[in-house]
Structures are given as C-alpha cells and as structure tokens.
Coordinates of C-alpha atoms in Angstrom, one line a residue:
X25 CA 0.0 0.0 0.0
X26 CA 1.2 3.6 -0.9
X27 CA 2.1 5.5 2.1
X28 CA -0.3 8.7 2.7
X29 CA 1.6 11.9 4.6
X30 CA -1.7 12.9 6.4
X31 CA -0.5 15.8 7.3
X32 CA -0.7 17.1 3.6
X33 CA -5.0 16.9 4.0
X34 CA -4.3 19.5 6.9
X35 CA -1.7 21.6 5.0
X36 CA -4.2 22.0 1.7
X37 CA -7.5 22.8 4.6
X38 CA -5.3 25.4 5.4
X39 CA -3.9 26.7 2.2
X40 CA -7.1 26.7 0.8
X41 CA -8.8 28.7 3.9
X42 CA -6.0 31.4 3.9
X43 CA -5.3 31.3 0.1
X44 CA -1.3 32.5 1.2
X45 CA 1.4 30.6 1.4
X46 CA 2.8 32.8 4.2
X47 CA -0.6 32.8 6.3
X48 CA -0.7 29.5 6.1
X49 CA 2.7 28.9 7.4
X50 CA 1.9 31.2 10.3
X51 CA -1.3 29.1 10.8
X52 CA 1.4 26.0 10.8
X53 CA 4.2 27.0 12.7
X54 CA 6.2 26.5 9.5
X55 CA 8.7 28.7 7.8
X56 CA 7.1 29.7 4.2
X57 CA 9.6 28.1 2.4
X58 CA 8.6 24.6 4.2
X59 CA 4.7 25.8 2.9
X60 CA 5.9 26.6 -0.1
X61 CA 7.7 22.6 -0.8
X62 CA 4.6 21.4 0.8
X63 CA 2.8 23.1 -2.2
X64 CA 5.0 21.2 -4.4
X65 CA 4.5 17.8 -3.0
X66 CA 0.5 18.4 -3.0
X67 CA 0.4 19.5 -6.8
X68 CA 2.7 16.4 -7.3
X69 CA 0.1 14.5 -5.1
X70 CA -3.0 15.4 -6.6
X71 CA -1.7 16.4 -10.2
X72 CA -3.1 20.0 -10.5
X73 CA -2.0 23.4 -9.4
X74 CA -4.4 23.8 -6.5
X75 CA -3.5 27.3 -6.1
X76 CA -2.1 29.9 -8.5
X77 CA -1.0 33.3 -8.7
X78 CA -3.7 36.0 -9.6
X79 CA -1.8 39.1 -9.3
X80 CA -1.0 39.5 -5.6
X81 CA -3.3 36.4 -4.4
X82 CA -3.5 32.8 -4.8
X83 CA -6.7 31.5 -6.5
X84 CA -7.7 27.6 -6.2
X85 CA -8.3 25.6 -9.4
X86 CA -11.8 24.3 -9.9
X87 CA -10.3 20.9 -8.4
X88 CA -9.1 22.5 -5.7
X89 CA -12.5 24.2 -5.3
X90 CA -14.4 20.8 -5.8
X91 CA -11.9 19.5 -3.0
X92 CA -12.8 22.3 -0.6
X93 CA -16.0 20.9 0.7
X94 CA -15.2 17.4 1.5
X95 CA -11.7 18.7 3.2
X96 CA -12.5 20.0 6.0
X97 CA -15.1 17.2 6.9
X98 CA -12.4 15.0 6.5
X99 CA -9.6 16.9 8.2
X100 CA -12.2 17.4 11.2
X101 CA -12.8 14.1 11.1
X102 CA -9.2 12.9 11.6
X103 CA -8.3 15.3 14.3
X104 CA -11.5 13.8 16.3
X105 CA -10.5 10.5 15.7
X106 CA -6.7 11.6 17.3
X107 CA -8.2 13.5 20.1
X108 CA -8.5 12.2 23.6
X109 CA -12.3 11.5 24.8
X110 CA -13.0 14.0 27.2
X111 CA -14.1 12.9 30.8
X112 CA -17.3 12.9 32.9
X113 CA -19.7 15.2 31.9
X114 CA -21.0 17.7 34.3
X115 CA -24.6 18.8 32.4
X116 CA -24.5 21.9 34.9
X117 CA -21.9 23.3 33.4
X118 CA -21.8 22.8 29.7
X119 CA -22.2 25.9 27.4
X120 CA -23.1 24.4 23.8
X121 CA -25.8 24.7 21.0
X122 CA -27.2 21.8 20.2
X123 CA -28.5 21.7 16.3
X124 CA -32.1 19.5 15.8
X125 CA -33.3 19.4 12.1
X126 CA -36.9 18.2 12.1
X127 CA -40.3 19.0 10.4
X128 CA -42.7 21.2 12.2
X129 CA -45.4 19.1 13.2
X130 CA -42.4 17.7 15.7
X131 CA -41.4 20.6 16.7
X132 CA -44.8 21.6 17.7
X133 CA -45.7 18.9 19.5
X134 CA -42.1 18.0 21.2
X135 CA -39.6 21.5 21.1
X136 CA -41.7 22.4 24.3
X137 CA -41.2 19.6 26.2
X138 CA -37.3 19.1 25.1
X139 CA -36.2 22.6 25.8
X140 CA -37.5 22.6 29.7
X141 CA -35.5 19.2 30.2
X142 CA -32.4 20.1 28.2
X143 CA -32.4 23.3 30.4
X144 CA -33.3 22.4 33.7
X145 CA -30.2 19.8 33.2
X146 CA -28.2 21.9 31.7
X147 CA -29.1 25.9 31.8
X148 CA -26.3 27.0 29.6
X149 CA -26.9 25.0 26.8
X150 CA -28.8 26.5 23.8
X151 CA -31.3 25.0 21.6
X152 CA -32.0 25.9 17.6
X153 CA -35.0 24.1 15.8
X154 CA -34.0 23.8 12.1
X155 CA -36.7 23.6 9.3
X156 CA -36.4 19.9 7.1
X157 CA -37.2 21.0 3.6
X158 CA -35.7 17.9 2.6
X159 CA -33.6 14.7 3.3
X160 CA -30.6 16.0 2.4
X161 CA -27.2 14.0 4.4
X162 CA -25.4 17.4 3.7
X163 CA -26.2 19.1 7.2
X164 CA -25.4 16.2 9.3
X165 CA -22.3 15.3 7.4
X166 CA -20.8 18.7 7.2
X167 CA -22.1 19.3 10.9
X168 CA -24.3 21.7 10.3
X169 CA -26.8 20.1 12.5
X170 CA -26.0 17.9 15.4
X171 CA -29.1 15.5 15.0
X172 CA -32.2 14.9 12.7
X173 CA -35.5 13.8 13.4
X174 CA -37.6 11.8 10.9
X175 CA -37.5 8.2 9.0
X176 CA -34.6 6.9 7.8
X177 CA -33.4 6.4 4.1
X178 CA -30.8 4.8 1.8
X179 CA -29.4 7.8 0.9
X180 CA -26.7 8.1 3.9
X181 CA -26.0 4.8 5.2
X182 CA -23.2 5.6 7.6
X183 CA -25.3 7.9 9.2
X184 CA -26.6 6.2 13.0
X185 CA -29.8 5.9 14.3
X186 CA -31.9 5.2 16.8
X187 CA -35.7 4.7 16.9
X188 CA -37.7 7.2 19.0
X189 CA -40.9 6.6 18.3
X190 CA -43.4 4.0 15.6
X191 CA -46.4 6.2 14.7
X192 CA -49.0 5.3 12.1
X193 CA -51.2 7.3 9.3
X194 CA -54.9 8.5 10.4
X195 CA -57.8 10.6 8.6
X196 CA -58.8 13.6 10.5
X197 CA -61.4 16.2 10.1
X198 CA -63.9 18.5 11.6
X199 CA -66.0 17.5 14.3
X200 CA -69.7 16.9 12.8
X201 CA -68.3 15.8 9.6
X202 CA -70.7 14.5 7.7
X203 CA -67.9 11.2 7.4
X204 CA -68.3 10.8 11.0
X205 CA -72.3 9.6 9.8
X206 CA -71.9 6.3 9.0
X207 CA -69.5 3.4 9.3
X208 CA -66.7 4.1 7.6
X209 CA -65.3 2.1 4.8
X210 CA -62.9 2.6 1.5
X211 CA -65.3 3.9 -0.3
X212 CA -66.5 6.4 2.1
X213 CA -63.5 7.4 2.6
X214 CA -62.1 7.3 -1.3
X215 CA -65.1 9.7 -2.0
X216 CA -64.6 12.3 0.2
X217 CA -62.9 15.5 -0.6
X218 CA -58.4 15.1 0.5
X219 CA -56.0 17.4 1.3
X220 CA -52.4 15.8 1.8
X221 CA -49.1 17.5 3.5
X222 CA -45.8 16.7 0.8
X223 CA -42.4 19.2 0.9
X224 CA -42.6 17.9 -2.5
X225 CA -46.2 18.9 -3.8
X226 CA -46.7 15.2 -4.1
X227 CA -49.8 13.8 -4.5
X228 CA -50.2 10.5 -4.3
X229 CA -48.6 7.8 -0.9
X230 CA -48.9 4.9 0.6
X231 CA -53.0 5.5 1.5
X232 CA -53.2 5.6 -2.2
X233 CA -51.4 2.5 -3.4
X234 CA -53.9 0.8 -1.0
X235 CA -56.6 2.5 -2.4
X236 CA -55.4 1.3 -5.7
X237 CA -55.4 -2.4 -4.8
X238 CA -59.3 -2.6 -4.6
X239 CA -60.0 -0.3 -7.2
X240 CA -60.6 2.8 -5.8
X241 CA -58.7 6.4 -5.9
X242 CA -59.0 9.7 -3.6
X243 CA -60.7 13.1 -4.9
X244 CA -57.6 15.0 -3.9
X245 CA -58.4 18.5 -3.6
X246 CA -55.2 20.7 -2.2
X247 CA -51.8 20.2 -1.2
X248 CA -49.9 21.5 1.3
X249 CA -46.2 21.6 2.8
X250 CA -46.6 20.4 6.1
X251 CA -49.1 18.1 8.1
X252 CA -50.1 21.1 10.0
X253 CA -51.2 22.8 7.0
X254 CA -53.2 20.1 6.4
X255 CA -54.8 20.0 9.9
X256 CA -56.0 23.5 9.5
X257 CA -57.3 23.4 6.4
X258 CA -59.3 20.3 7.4
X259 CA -60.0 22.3 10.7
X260 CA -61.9 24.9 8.5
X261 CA -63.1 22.6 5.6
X262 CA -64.7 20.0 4.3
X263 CA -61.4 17.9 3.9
X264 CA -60.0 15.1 4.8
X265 CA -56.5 15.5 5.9
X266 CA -54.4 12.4 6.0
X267 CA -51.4 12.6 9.1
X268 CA -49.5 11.1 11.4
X269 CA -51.0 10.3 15.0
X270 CA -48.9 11.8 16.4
X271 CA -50.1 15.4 15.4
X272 CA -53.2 14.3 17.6
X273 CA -51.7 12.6 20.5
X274 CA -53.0 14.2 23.4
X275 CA -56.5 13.2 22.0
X276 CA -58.7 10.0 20.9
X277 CA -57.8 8.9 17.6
X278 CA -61.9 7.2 16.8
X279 CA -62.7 3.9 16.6
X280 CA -66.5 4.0 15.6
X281 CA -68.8 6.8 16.0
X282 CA -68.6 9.4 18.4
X283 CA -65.7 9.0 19.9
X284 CA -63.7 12.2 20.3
X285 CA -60.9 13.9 22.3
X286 CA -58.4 16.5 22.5
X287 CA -58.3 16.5 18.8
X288 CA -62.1 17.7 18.3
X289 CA -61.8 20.6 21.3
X290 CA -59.3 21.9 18.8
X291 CA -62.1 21.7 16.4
X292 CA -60.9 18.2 14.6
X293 CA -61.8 14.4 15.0
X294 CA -59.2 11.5 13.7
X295 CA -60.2 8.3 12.7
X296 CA -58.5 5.3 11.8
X297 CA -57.9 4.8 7.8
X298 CA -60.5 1.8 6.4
X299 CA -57.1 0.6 4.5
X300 CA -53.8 -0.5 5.7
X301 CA -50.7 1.5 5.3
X302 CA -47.2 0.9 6.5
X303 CA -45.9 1.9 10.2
X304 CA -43.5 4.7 10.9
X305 CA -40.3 4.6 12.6
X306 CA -39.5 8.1 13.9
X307 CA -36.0 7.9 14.4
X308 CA -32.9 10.0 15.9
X309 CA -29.8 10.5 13.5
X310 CA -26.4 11.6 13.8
X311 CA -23.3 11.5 12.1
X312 CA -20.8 8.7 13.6
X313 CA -18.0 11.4 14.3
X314 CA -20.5 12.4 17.2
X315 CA -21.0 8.8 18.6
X316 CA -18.7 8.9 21.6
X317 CA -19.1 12.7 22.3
X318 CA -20.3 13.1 25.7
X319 CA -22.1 15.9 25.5
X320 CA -23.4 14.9 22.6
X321 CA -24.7 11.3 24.1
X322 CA -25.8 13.1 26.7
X323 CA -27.9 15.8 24.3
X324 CA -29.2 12.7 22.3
X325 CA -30.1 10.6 25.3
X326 CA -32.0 13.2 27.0
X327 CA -34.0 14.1 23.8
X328 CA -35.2 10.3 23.4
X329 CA -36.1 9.8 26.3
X330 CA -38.5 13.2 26.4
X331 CA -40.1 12.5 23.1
X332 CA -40.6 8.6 24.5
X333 CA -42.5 9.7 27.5
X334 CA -44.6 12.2 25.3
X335 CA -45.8 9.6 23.0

C-alpha cells in the first residue's frame, strides 16, 4: 500500500482557507519556504495546481474548489479521531448549541417539552430548531446540525440511528363531519374531498397504493407543505387531511362513531384509515464522528427519552 503523509490533508485545509502561502505557514508553525515545498508535494500529489497566482493572491483551481467541501469534513474528522475522549460530563456546566433538524409538526408537539429538560439539566446550553425541507445527508455530514429527526433512508447509510418513536397514518377532520355519519369504509372514505401535507407537492402515498389495490382512488383537492397545514385546512373545511398520530396525540384517535378527544376541542376528529398502510419509525440520527461525544450522548439521550415519554 502507498504510504499517505496525512499531514498534507491539513496543509491544503489550510492553504485553501488562507489562500497565502505565508498565512498559512503562520497558521502552521512552518517557515514559508517549508509551505511553499509542501505546495510542491500536494500539486505532485494530486496532479493539479491547486493554487495559482492572480496578481497579488493565490486563486484555487476548480479541483481544488471541488476539493474544498469534503476537506475539512475530513480533516475534522481525523483530528476527532486523534483526540482524547473528554471525561465525565457535568450537564450543569456545559455551554453548547445543540442543532435539531426536524419537520414542524415535531417541533410543535415535542420543542416544548425538550427545551424545559435540556435546560433544567443543563441551563447554559442553547437549543435551535432547524426547518427539514428535505432529506438531504449534507447538514449532518458537514455538521451543520448535530441531530435529525424523521424516518430513515438509503441515501446516507453511515449515518446512525436510533428509533424514538413507531407512529401510524390517520384521517382527520372536523367535528360533525358529515364522514363521522356512518360506518366508515374505502369507499367512504375514497369519495370524500383530501388534502395531503408533501415538501414535494406530491400527491399521491402509501394510503393511495392501498386504495389502488381494490380499485378505488381519492378526490384529492389541495396540497400543502406540512401536516399542520393540512390540519388546518381540514380544521376549517370539508377535507379530509391524511397525518400522522402523532399530530393528535394528546387526544382520541376514533374507533366508531362518536368518539372524540383532544383533537375535536381543537375543532378536529381523527379516525382510523379503512385501509392499511405501513408503520413509521420516527427515528434520531447523527453523524458517527459524534458517537462517543459526551455531550453529545448526553444531548441525544436526553432528547429520546423526552419525546418517548410524550408519545
């Protein structure tokens, strides 16, 4: 096997941060003629410039650009990996923001909860909620956020994971209804007016493959961004909003007719779906380079454990 000079994946996250030879020494503790040979042996390296002279600057080459990115991930990565675990943690006394990307239909129900247990434990510890417009790995990976909050894909396999939660799909919609009549069935429920909650403006799920295997295929009417979107329009509508149970889990979810909670005093009713559709695993996920992090084990453990007595 080739021999790698790791120290060369430091000296190029530098270079290309300070874009000077000389900084970068300074940043280094190296003389700038020991920058300057370490230049040499990355352009040998890698086979391109990296950096070149633009008047009284150095500019990086679109490699060296296209490099940037994945860099300093990795030159993070490597100093973690060389760095000493730190000891036991005192909660009391760390001073840290913690990071959680998750829709807002968790955040609504759970950021309450989390933030008075995070900061009775630990009062100097800050807390930011980030929006998930997507499922993009690119936050976690280039630790943008510390954790994320939703089902898992194949898209970022090294990423780990821990199940919170398993919630299902249920119906809701305004107390008195007219579906809340009669006993419900597929068709029933295929013919009524739907609005859905997709980041994507998608359509169709798993409600309506089932649907589809018996013949039948929902009048959808809107589309929203988020499952809370869709509660309120169902709220002040004739549709049917299809969401998690979760977004009514301090009330009833009905089981025949009649039966109502917490859900109708806010003015809506859920109801199981007359088809079956697969379960949810609400997970936590972090990137590995976090794993044995105390404070972050600590951050993670404490915001299971909320959301698990919640639910």
């Amino acid at each position: 096997m080739t021999a790698i000079d790791l120290n060369l994946l430091t000296a190029l996250d530098v270079l290309l941060a300070e874009r000077s030879v000389t900084r970068a020494a300074g940043r280094l503790g190296l003389s700038p003629s020991a920058m300057s040979r370490t230049l040499a042996r990355l352009r040998a390296a890698t086979g391109d410039p990296l950096l070149v002279q633009a008047g009284r600057v150095l500019v990086p080459t679109p490699h060296a650009e296209h490099l940037a990115g994945r860099l300093h991930v990795l030159v993070r990565e490597a100093h973690a990996v060389l760095t000493p675990a730190a000891g036991e943690l005192d909660p009391a006394s760390l001073a840290r923001t913690f990071t959680i990307r998750a829709n807002e239909g968790f955040v609504s129900l759970f950021a309450a909860g989390i933030v008075a247990a995070i900061t009775q434990e630990a009062p100097l510890v800050r807390l930011r909620f980030a929006p998930k417009p997507d499922k993009d790995a690119r936050p976690l990976r280039e630790g943008l956020i510390d954790v994320e909050v939703g089902t898992t894909g194949a898209s970022a396999p090294e990423m780990r994971s821990q199940m919170i939660f398993r919630d299902r799909f249920i119906a809701a919609a305004r107390h008195g209804h007219p579906v809340f009549d009669g006993v419900m069935t597929p068709e029933r429920y295929a013919a009524c007016g739907h609005v859905v909650a997709s980041r994507r403006g998608a359509m169709t799920g798993p409600v309506d493959e089932a649907l589809h295997e018996i013949g039948l295929k929902r009048r959808i009417v809107a589309v929203v961004p988020g499952f809370l979107d869709a509660l309120t329009v169902a709220r002040r509508s004739d549709l049917v909003a299809l969401v998690p149970q979760s977004c009514l889990s301090h009330g009833q979810v009905a089981h025949g007719q009649g039966a109502h909670g917490q859900g109708a005093a806010q003015g809506l009713q859920g109801f199981d779906l007359p088809v079956t559709t697969p379960e949810l695993a609400i997970s936590l996920m972090w990137h590995p380079r976090l794993d044995a992090d105390p404070a972050h084990r600590w951050f993670r453990q404490t915001l299971m454990a909320v959301c698990r007595k919640m639910t």
